[in-house]
Tab-separated table of C-alpha atoms in Angstrom:
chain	number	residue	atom	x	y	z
A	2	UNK	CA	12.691	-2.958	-89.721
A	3	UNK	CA	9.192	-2.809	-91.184
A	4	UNK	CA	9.860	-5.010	-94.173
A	5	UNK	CA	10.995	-7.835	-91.708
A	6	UNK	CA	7.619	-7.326	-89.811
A	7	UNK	CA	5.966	-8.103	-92.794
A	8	UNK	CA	7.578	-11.526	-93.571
A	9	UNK	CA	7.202	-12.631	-90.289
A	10	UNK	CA	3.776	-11.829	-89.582
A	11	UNK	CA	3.291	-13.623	-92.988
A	12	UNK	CA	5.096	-16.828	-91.434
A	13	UNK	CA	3.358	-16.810	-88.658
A	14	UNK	CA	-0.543	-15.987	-89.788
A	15	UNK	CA	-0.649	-18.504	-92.775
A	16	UNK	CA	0.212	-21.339	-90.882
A	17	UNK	CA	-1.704	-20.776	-87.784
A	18	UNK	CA	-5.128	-20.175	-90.559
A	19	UNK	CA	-3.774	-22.862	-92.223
A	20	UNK	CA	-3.841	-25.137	-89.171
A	21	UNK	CA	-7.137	-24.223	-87.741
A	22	UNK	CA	-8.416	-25.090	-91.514
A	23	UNK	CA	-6.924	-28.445	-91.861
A	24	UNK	CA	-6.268	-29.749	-88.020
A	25	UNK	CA	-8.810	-28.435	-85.436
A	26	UNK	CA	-12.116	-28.330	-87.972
A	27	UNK	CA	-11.418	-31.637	-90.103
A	28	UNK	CA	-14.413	-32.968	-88.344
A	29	UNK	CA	-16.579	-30.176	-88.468
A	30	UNK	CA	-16.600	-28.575	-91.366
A	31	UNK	CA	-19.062	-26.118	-90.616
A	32	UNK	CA	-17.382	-24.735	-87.557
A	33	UNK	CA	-14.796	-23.076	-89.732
A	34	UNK	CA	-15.663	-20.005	-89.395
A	35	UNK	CA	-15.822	-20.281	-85.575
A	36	UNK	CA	-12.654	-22.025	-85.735
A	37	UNK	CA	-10.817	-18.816	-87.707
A	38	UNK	CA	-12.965	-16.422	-85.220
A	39	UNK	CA	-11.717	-17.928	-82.402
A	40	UNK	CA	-7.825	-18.038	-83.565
A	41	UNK	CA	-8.284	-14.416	-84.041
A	42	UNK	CA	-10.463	-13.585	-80.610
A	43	UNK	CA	-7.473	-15.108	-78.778
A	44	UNK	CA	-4.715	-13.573	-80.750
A	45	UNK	CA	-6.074	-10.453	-79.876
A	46	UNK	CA	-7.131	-11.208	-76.414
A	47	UNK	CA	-3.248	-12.474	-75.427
A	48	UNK	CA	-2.040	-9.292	-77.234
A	49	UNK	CA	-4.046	-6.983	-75.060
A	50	UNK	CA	-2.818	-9.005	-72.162
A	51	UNK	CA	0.573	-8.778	-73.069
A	52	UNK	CA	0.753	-5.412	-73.650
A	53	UNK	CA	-0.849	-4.179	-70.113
A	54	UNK	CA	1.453	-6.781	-68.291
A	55	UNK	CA	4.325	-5.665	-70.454
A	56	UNK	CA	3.891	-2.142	-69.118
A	57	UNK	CA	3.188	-2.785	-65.964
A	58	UNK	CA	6.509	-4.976	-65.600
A	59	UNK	CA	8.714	-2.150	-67.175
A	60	UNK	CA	6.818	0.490	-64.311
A	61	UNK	CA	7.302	-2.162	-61.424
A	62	UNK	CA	10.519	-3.603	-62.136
A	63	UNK	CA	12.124	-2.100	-65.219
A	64	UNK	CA	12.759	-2.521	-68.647
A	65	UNK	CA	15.990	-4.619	-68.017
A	66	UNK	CA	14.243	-6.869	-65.743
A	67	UNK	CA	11.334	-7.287	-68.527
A	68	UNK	CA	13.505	-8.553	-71.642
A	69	UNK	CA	15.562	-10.957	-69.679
A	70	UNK	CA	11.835	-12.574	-68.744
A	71	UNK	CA	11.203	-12.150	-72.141
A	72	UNK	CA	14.354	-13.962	-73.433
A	73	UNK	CA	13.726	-16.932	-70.908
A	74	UNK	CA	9.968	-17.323	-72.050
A	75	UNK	CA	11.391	-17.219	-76.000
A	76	UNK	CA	14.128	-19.859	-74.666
A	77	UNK	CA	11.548	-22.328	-73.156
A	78	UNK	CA	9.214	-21.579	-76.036
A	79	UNK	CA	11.839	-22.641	-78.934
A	80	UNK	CA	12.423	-25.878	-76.523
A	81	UNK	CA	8.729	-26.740	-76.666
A	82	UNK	CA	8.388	-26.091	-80.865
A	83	UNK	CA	11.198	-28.026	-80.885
A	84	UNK	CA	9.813	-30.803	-78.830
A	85	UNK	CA	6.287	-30.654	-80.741
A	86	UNK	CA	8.111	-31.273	-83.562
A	87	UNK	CA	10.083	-34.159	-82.770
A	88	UNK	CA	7.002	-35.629	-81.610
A	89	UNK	CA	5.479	-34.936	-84.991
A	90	UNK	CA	8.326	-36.335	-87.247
A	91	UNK	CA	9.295	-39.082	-84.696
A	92	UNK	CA	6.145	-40.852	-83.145
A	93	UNK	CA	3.367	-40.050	-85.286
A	94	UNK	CA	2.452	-36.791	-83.133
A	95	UNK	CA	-0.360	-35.557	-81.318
A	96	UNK	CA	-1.378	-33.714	-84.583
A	97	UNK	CA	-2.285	-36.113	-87.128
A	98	UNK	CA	-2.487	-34.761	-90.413
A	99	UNK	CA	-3.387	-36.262	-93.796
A	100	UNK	CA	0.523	-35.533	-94.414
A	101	UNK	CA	1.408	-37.296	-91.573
A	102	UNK	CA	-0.555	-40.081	-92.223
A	103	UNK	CA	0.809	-40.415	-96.009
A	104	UNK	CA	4.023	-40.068	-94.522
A	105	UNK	CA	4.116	-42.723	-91.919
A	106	UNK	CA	1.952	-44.753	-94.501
A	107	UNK	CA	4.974	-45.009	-97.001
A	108	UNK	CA	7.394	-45.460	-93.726
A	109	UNK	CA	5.591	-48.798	-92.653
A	110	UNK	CA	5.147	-49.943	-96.273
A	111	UNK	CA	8.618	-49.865	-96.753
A	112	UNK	CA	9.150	-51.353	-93.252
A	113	UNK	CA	6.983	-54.927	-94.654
A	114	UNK	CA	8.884	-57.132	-96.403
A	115	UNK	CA	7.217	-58.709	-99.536
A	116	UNK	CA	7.527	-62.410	-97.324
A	117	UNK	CA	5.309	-60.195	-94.527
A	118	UNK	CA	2.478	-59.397	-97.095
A	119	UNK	CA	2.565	-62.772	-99.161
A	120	UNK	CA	1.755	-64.401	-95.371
A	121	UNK	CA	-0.836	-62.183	-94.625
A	122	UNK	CA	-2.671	-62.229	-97.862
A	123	UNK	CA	-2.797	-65.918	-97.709
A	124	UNK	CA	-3.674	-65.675	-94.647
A	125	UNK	CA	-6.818	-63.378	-95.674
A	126	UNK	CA	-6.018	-60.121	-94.068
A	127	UNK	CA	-8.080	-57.553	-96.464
A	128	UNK	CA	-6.922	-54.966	-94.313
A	129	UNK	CA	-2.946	-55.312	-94.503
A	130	UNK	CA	-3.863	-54.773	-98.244
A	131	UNK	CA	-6.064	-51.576	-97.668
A	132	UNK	CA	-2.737	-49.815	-95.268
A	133	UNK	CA	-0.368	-50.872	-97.404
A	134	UNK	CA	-2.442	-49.594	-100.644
A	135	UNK	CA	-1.966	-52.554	-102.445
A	136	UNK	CA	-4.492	-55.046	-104.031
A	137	UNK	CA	-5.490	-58.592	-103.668
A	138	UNK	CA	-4.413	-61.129	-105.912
């Protein structure tokens, strides 16, 4: 069972570092450190938590009572990763990443027509060039 542990604890801690890196201190460079301190404060802090309410539930109620809790929490949890990332992949997402951005860069670029962009540069709109990355004639 151990070896499991280990590549899930690896899919789950590179991706949350990874996140607080590149999502929650893009602005702030120098509140990275405070940004990894504080993912791992509150990992540890919830695990604490869960742990005393985890025994308290299997003293109170009993163990049976405790995973089927558990298995409806994991249920509504998948439905809300799942809803994040439709959101993401859908609508642009509440998490904008540079990937997201290149990604929904190339989607409306390929959504303009060639007629689109030949009005708009004769119009004079500099800035349909600069989103659509190309160049003024």
């Amino acid at each position: 069972v151990e070896p499991f542990h280990a590549l899930t604890i690896a899919m789950f801690w590179g991706p949350c570092v990874t996140y607080v890196n590149d999502v929650l201190v893009r602005n702030n460079p120098d509140l990275k450190a405070t940004g990894q301190g504080s993912f791992f404060a509150s990992f540890y802090i919830g695990r604490s938590i869960g742990y005393s309410l985890a025994g308290w539930i299997s003293e109170t109620v009993g163990m049976r009572f405790m995973f089927k809790s558990t298995l409806i929490a994991v249920g509504f949890l998948c439905l809300l990763v799942a809803n994040f990332w439709r959101m993401e992949h859908n609508n642009g997402g509440p998490f904008e990443t540079d990937l997201g951005r290149k990604r929904h860069s190339e989607r409306d670029l390929k959504g303009l027509s060639e007629k689109n962009m030949d009005k708009k540069r004769a119009n004079g709109d500099a800035e349909a060039d600069e989103r659509t990355g190309l160049l003024s004639p």
